[in-house]
Tab-separated table of N, CA and C in Angstrom:
chain	number	residue	atom	x	y	z
A	1	MET	N	-3.054	16.677	15.117
A	1	MET	CA	-3.181	16.350	13.710
A	1	MET	C	-3.280	14.828	13.555
A	2	GLU	N	-4.216	14.411	12.714
A	2	GLU	CA	-4.384	12.990	12.442
A	2	GLU	C	-3.265	12.460	11.560
A	3	LYS	N	-2.871	11.240	11.829
A	3	LYS	CA	-1.826	10.620	11.006
A	3	LYS	C	-2.400	10.151	9.671
A	4	VAL	N	-1.554	10.143	8.653
A	4	VAL	CA	-1.911	9.590	7.351
A	4	VAL	C	-1.671	8.090	7.429
A	5	ARG	N	-2.720	7.323	7.143
A	5	ARG	CA	-2.629	5.853	7.227
A	5	ARG	C	-2.217	5.301	5.861
A	6	VAL	N	-1.137	4.509	5.859
A	6	VAL	CA	-0.538	4.018	4.617
A	6	VAL	C	-0.479	2.495	4.627
A	7	ILE	N	-0.761	1.892	3.485
A	7	ILE	CA	-0.512	0.466	3.268
A	7	ILE	C	0.595	0.360	2.231
A	8	LEU	N	1.594	-0.462	2.532
A	8	LEU	CA	2.681	-0.737	1.595
A	8	LEU	C	2.349	-2.022	0.857
A	9	ALA	N	2.327	-1.969	-0.468
A	9	ALA	CA	1.943	-3.125	-1.283
A	9	ALA	C	3.064	-3.452	-2.257
A	10	ASP	N	3.834	-4.480	-1.912
A	10	ASP	CA	4.956	-4.924	-2.742
A	10	ASP	C	5.288	-6.346	-2.321
A	11	SER	N	5.587	-7.203	-3.268
A	11	SER	CA	5.912	-8.594	-2.916
A	11	SER	C	7.331	-8.735	-2.374
A	12	SER	N	8.146	-7.694	-2.494
A	12	SER	CA	9.525	-7.739	-2.022
A	12	SER	C	9.628	-7.287	-0.561
A	13	ASP	N	10.114	-8.187	0.296
A	13	ASP	CA	10.317	-7.842	1.706
A	13	ASP	C	11.284	-6.668	1.834
A	14	LEU	N	12.349	-6.690	1.053
A	14	LEU	CA	13.367	-5.654	1.134
A	14	LEU	C	12.800	-4.270	0.792
A	15	ILE	N	11.983	-4.188	-0.218
A	15	ILE	CA	11.377	-2.907	-0.606
A	15	ILE	C	10.439	-2.420	0.488
A	16	ARG	N	9.606	-3.308	1.025
A	16	ARG	CA	8.684	-2.904	2.090
A	16	ARG	C	9.442	-2.439	3.328
A	17	ILE	N	10.513	-3.129	3.678
A	17	ILE	CA	11.330	-2.721	4.832
A	17	ILE	C	11.909	-1.331	4.595
A	18	GLY	N	12.437	-1.098	3.405
A	18	GLY	CA	13.011	0.203	3.080
A	18	GLY	C	11.979	1.312	3.124
A	19	LEU	N	10.825	1.076	2.522
A	19	LEU	CA	9.770	2.087	2.542
A	19	LEU	C	9.293	2.365	3.964
A	20	ARG	N	9.113	1.295	4.741
A	20	ARG	CA	8.690	1.462	6.130
A	20	ARG	C	9.707	2.297	6.902
A	21	SER	N	10.984	1.999	6.705
A	21	SER	CA	12.049	2.727	7.387
A	21	SER	C	12.013	4.219	7.058
A	22	ILE	N	11.798	4.541	5.809
A	22	ILE	CA	11.750	5.947	5.385
A	22	ILE	C	10.482	6.632	5.896
A	23	LEU	N	9.341	5.993	5.681
A	23	LEU	CA	8.064	6.640	5.995
A	23	LEU	C	7.825	6.800	7.491
A	24	THR	N	8.298	5.878	8.296
A	24	THR	CA	8.058	5.966	9.744
A	24	THR	C	8.940	7.013	10.419
A	25	GLN	N	9.812	7.647	9.678
A	25	GLN	CA	10.583	8.760	10.248
A	25	GLN	C	9.704	9.989	10.470
A	26	SER	N	8.567	10.021	9.831
A	26	SER	CA	7.627	11.122	10.003
A	26	SER	C	6.592	10.753	11.060
A	27	ASP	N	6.359	11.666	11.992
A	27	ASP	CA	5.339	11.458	13.021
A	27	ASP	C	3.932	11.532	12.447
A	28	GLN	N	3.806	11.991	11.209
A	28	GLN	CA	2.493	12.177	10.604
A	28	GLN	C	2.047	10.975	9.776
A	29	ILE	N	2.878	9.930	9.716
A	29	ILE	CA	2.556	8.753	8.905
A	29	ILE	C	2.466	7.522	9.791
A	30	GLU	N	1.417	6.749	9.580
A	30	GLU	CA	1.239	5.470	10.267
A	30	GLU	C	1.169	4.366	9.212
A	31	ILE	N	2.001	3.349	9.342
A	31	ILE	CA	1.907	2.193	8.442
A	31	ILE	C	0.776	1.315	8.971
A	32	ALA	N	-0.341	1.332	8.268
A	32	ALA	CA	-1.525	0.590	8.702
A	32	ALA	C	-1.427	-0.886	8.345
A	33	GLY	N	-0.659	-1.209	7.286
A	33	GLY	CA	-0.536	-2.595	6.869
A	33	GLY	C	0.482	-2.747	5.760
A	34	GLU	N	0.814	-4.004	5.508
A	34	GLU	CA	1.728	-4.346	4.420
A	34	GLU	C	1.153	-5.541	3.687
A	35	ALA	N	1.029	-5.408	2.380
A	35	ALA	CA	0.445	-6.470	1.559
A	35	ALA	C	1.500	-7.024	0.609
A	36	THR	N	1.545	-8.342	0.517
A	36	THR	CA	2.504	-9.000	-0.373
A	36	THR	C	1.854	-9.522	-1.645
A	37	CYS	N	0.516	-9.393	-1.738
A	37	CYS	CA	-0.209	-9.847	-2.930
A	37	CYS	C	-1.534	-9.083	-3.022
A	38	GLU	N	-2.181	-9.219	-4.139
A	38	GLU	CA	-3.430	-8.498	-4.369
A	38	GLU	C	-4.514	-8.873	-3.366
A	39	LYS	N	-4.613	-10.142	-3.029
A	39	LYS	CA	-5.631	-10.595	-2.074
A	39	LYS	C	-5.440	-9.899	-0.730
A	40	GLU	N	-4.199	-9.864	-0.238
A	40	GLU	CA	-3.919	-9.188	1.030
A	40	GLU	C	-4.244	-7.699	0.943
A	41	LEU	N	-3.910	-7.082	-0.179
A	41	LEU	CA	-4.182	-5.659	-0.335
A	41	LEU	C	-5.674	-5.379	-0.242
A	42	LYS	N	-6.476	-6.151	-0.944
A	42	LYS	CA	-7.928	-5.950	-0.910
A	42	LYS	C	-8.471	-6.115	0.503
A	43	GLU	N	-7.997	-7.132	1.220
A	43	GLU	CA	-8.443	-7.368	2.598
A	43	GLU	C	-8.034	-6.221	3.513
A	44	GLN	N	-6.796	-5.741	3.361
A	44	GLN	CA	-6.297	-4.699	4.250
A	44	GLN	C	-6.952	-3.346	3.991
A	45	VAL	N	-7.242	-3.040	2.744
A	45	VAL	CA	-7.933	-1.783	2.445
A	45	VAL	C	-9.311	-1.785	3.112
A	46	THR	N	-9.982	-2.919	3.085
A	46	THR	CA	-11.286	-3.035	3.731
A	46	THR	C	-11.152	-2.953	5.250
A	47	SER	N	-10.161	-3.615	5.811
A	47	SER	CA	-9.996	-3.681	7.267
A	47	SER	C	-9.426	-2.412	7.886
A	48	PHE	N	-8.438	-1.803	7.223
A	48	PHE	CA	-7.677	-0.722	7.852
A	48	PHE	C	-8.039	0.680	7.375
A	49	ASP	N	-8.869	0.804	6.346
A	49	ASP	CA	-9.317	2.099	5.839
A	49	ASP	C	-8.161	3.096	5.677
A	50	PRO	N	-7.186	2.766	4.815
A	50	PRO	CA	-6.025	3.642	4.656
A	50	PRO	C	-6.361	4.899	3.851
A	51	ASP	N	-5.485	5.882	3.977
A	51	ASP	CA	-5.585	7.082	3.162
A	51	ASP	C	-4.827	6.899	1.853
A	52	ILE	N	-3.698	6.172	1.934
A	52	ILE	CA	-2.803	6.007	0.787
A	52	ILE	C	-2.335	4.552	0.700
A	53	VAL	N	-2.210	4.059	-0.525
A	53	VAL	CA	-1.559	2.777	-0.800
A	53	VAL	C	-0.338	3.080	-1.652
A	54	VAL	N	0.835	2.674	-1.160
A	54	VAL	CA	2.057	2.767	-1.951
A	54	VAL	C	2.230	1.386	-2.587
A	55	ILE	N	2.175	1.317	-3.909
A	55	ILE	CA	2.141	0.025	-4.596
A	55	ILE	C	3.145	-0.045	-5.742
A	56	ASP	N	3.779	-1.197	-5.840
A	56	ASP	CA	4.560	-1.518	-7.038
A	56	ASP	C	3.701	-2.492	-7.835
A	57	TYR	N	2.915	-1.956	-8.746
A	57	TYR	CA	1.996	-2.799	-9.511
A	57	TYR	C	2.721	-3.681	-10.527
A	58	THR	N	4.039	-3.512	-10.683
A	58	THR	CA	4.813	-4.408	-11.546
A	58	THR	C	5.462	-5.530	-10.741
A	59	SER	N	5.297	-5.498	-9.431
A	59	SER	CA	5.819	-6.552	-8.570
A	59	SER	C	5.125	-7.870	-8.920
A	60	LYS	N	5.794	-8.983	-8.700
A	60	LYS	CA	5.308	-10.269	-9.217
A	60	LYS	C	3.931	-10.694	-8.717
A	61	GLU	N	3.476	-10.182	-7.589
A	61	GLU	CA	2.165	-10.579	-7.059
A	61	GLU	C	1.084	-9.526	-7.273
A	62	PHE	N	1.380	-8.505	-8.079
A	62	PHE	CA	0.438	-7.420	-8.320
A	62	PHE	C	0.317	-7.124	-9.810
A	63	THR	N	-0.838	-6.590	-10.184
A	63	THR	CA	-1.034	-6.042	-11.525
A	63	THR	C	-1.714	-4.683	-11.362
A	64	ILE	N	-1.666	-3.896	-12.406
A	64	ILE	CA	-2.317	-2.583	-12.349
A	64	ILE	C	-3.835	-2.731	-12.210
A	65	ASP	N	-4.365	-3.878	-12.568
A	65	ASP	CA	-5.807	-4.119	-12.501
A	65	ASP	C	-6.355	-4.112	-11.081
A	66	VAL	N	-5.498	-4.249	-10.081
A	66	VAL	CA	-5.968	-4.256	-8.698
A	66	VAL	C	-6.424	-2.854	-8.261
A	67	ILE	N	-5.917	-1.828	-8.893
A	67	ILE	CA	-6.254	-0.464	-8.472
A	67	ILE	C	-7.751	-0.168	-8.624
A	68	PRO	N	-8.372	-0.379	-9.791
A	68	PRO	CA	-9.810	-0.111	-9.874
A	68	PRO	C	-10.644	-1.034	-8.979
A	69	VAL	N	-10.161	-2.233	-8.743
A	69	VAL	CA	-10.886	-3.155	-7.850
A	69	VAL	C	-10.895	-2.598	-6.429
A	70	VAL	N	-9.744	-2.130	-5.968
A	70	VAL	CA	-9.659	-1.546	-4.622
A	70	VAL	C	-10.508	-0.288	-4.535
A	71	LEU	N	-10.481	0.532	-5.564
A	71	LEU	CA	-11.260	1.767	-5.550
A	71	LEU	C	-12.763	1.507	-5.483
A	72	GLN	N	-13.209	0.349	-5.945
A	72	GLN	CA	-14.628	0.007	-5.828
A	72	GLN	C	-15.025	-0.193	-4.372
A	73	SER	N	-14.097	-0.699	-3.554
A	73	SER	CA	-14.416	-0.931	-2.151
A	73	SER	C	-14.093	0.270	-1.269
A	74	ASN	N	-13.201	1.160	-1.755
A	74	ASN	CA	-12.824	2.345	-0.977
A	74	ASN	C	-12.449	3.447	-1.967
A	75	SER	N	-13.409	4.269	-2.299
A	75	SER	CA	-13.190	5.274	-3.340
A	75	SER	C	-12.332	6.450	-2.885
A	76	LYS	N	-12.112	6.590	-1.581
A	76	LYS	CA	-11.321	7.727	-1.097
A	76	LYS	C	-9.818	7.444	-1.039
A	77	VAL	N	-9.423	6.184	-1.098
A	77	VAL	CA	-7.996	5.848	-0.998
A	77	VAL	C	-7.246	6.368	-2.224
A	78	LYS	N	-6.060	6.878	-1.982
A	78	LYS	CA	-5.198	7.369	-3.061
A	78	LYS	C	-4.057	6.387	-3.256
A	79	PHE	N	-3.581	6.287	-4.489
A	79	PHE	CA	-2.483	5.375	-4.805
A	79	PHE	C	-1.236	6.162	-5.184
A	80	VAL	N	-0.112	5.713	-4.672
A	80	VAL	CA	1.206	6.190	-5.111
A	80	VAL	C	1.888	4.983	-5.711
A	81	ALA	N	2.156	5.030	-7.016
A	81	ALA	CA	2.754	3.893	-7.717
A	81	ALA	C	4.261	4.066	-7.778
A	82	ILE	N	4.957	3.003	-7.441
A	82	ILE	CA	6.408	2.950	-7.572
A	82	ILE	C	6.751	1.733	-8.420
A	83	THR	N	7.784	1.834	-9.211
A	83	THR	CA	8.241	0.687	-9.986
A	83	THR	C	9.750	0.732	-10.099
A	84	LYS	N	10.313	-0.389	-10.427
A	84	LYS	CA	11.780	-0.427	-10.614
A	84	LYS	C	12.159	0.060	-11.991
A	85	ASP	N	11.209	0.143	-12.911
A	85	ASP	CA	11.501	0.550	-14.295
A	85	ASP	C	11.469	2.046	-14.464
């Protein structure tokens, strides 16, 4: 079975570490990259061809506007949005 490739997108190191710790417990998930800002996310989606982006679009280096921009470069990627609110 192919692994699900995930990019973690959050400006908080602590949140990314926690998500990585939880998600890597599954043999079916591969963390393809971690983005701390919108620019990194756009570059990584192009480079790593992920299946899923886990994003906190309320994080200080992200806005919800990045989602349609990323989808223009990779229409198959799915987003899972997390927020502290």
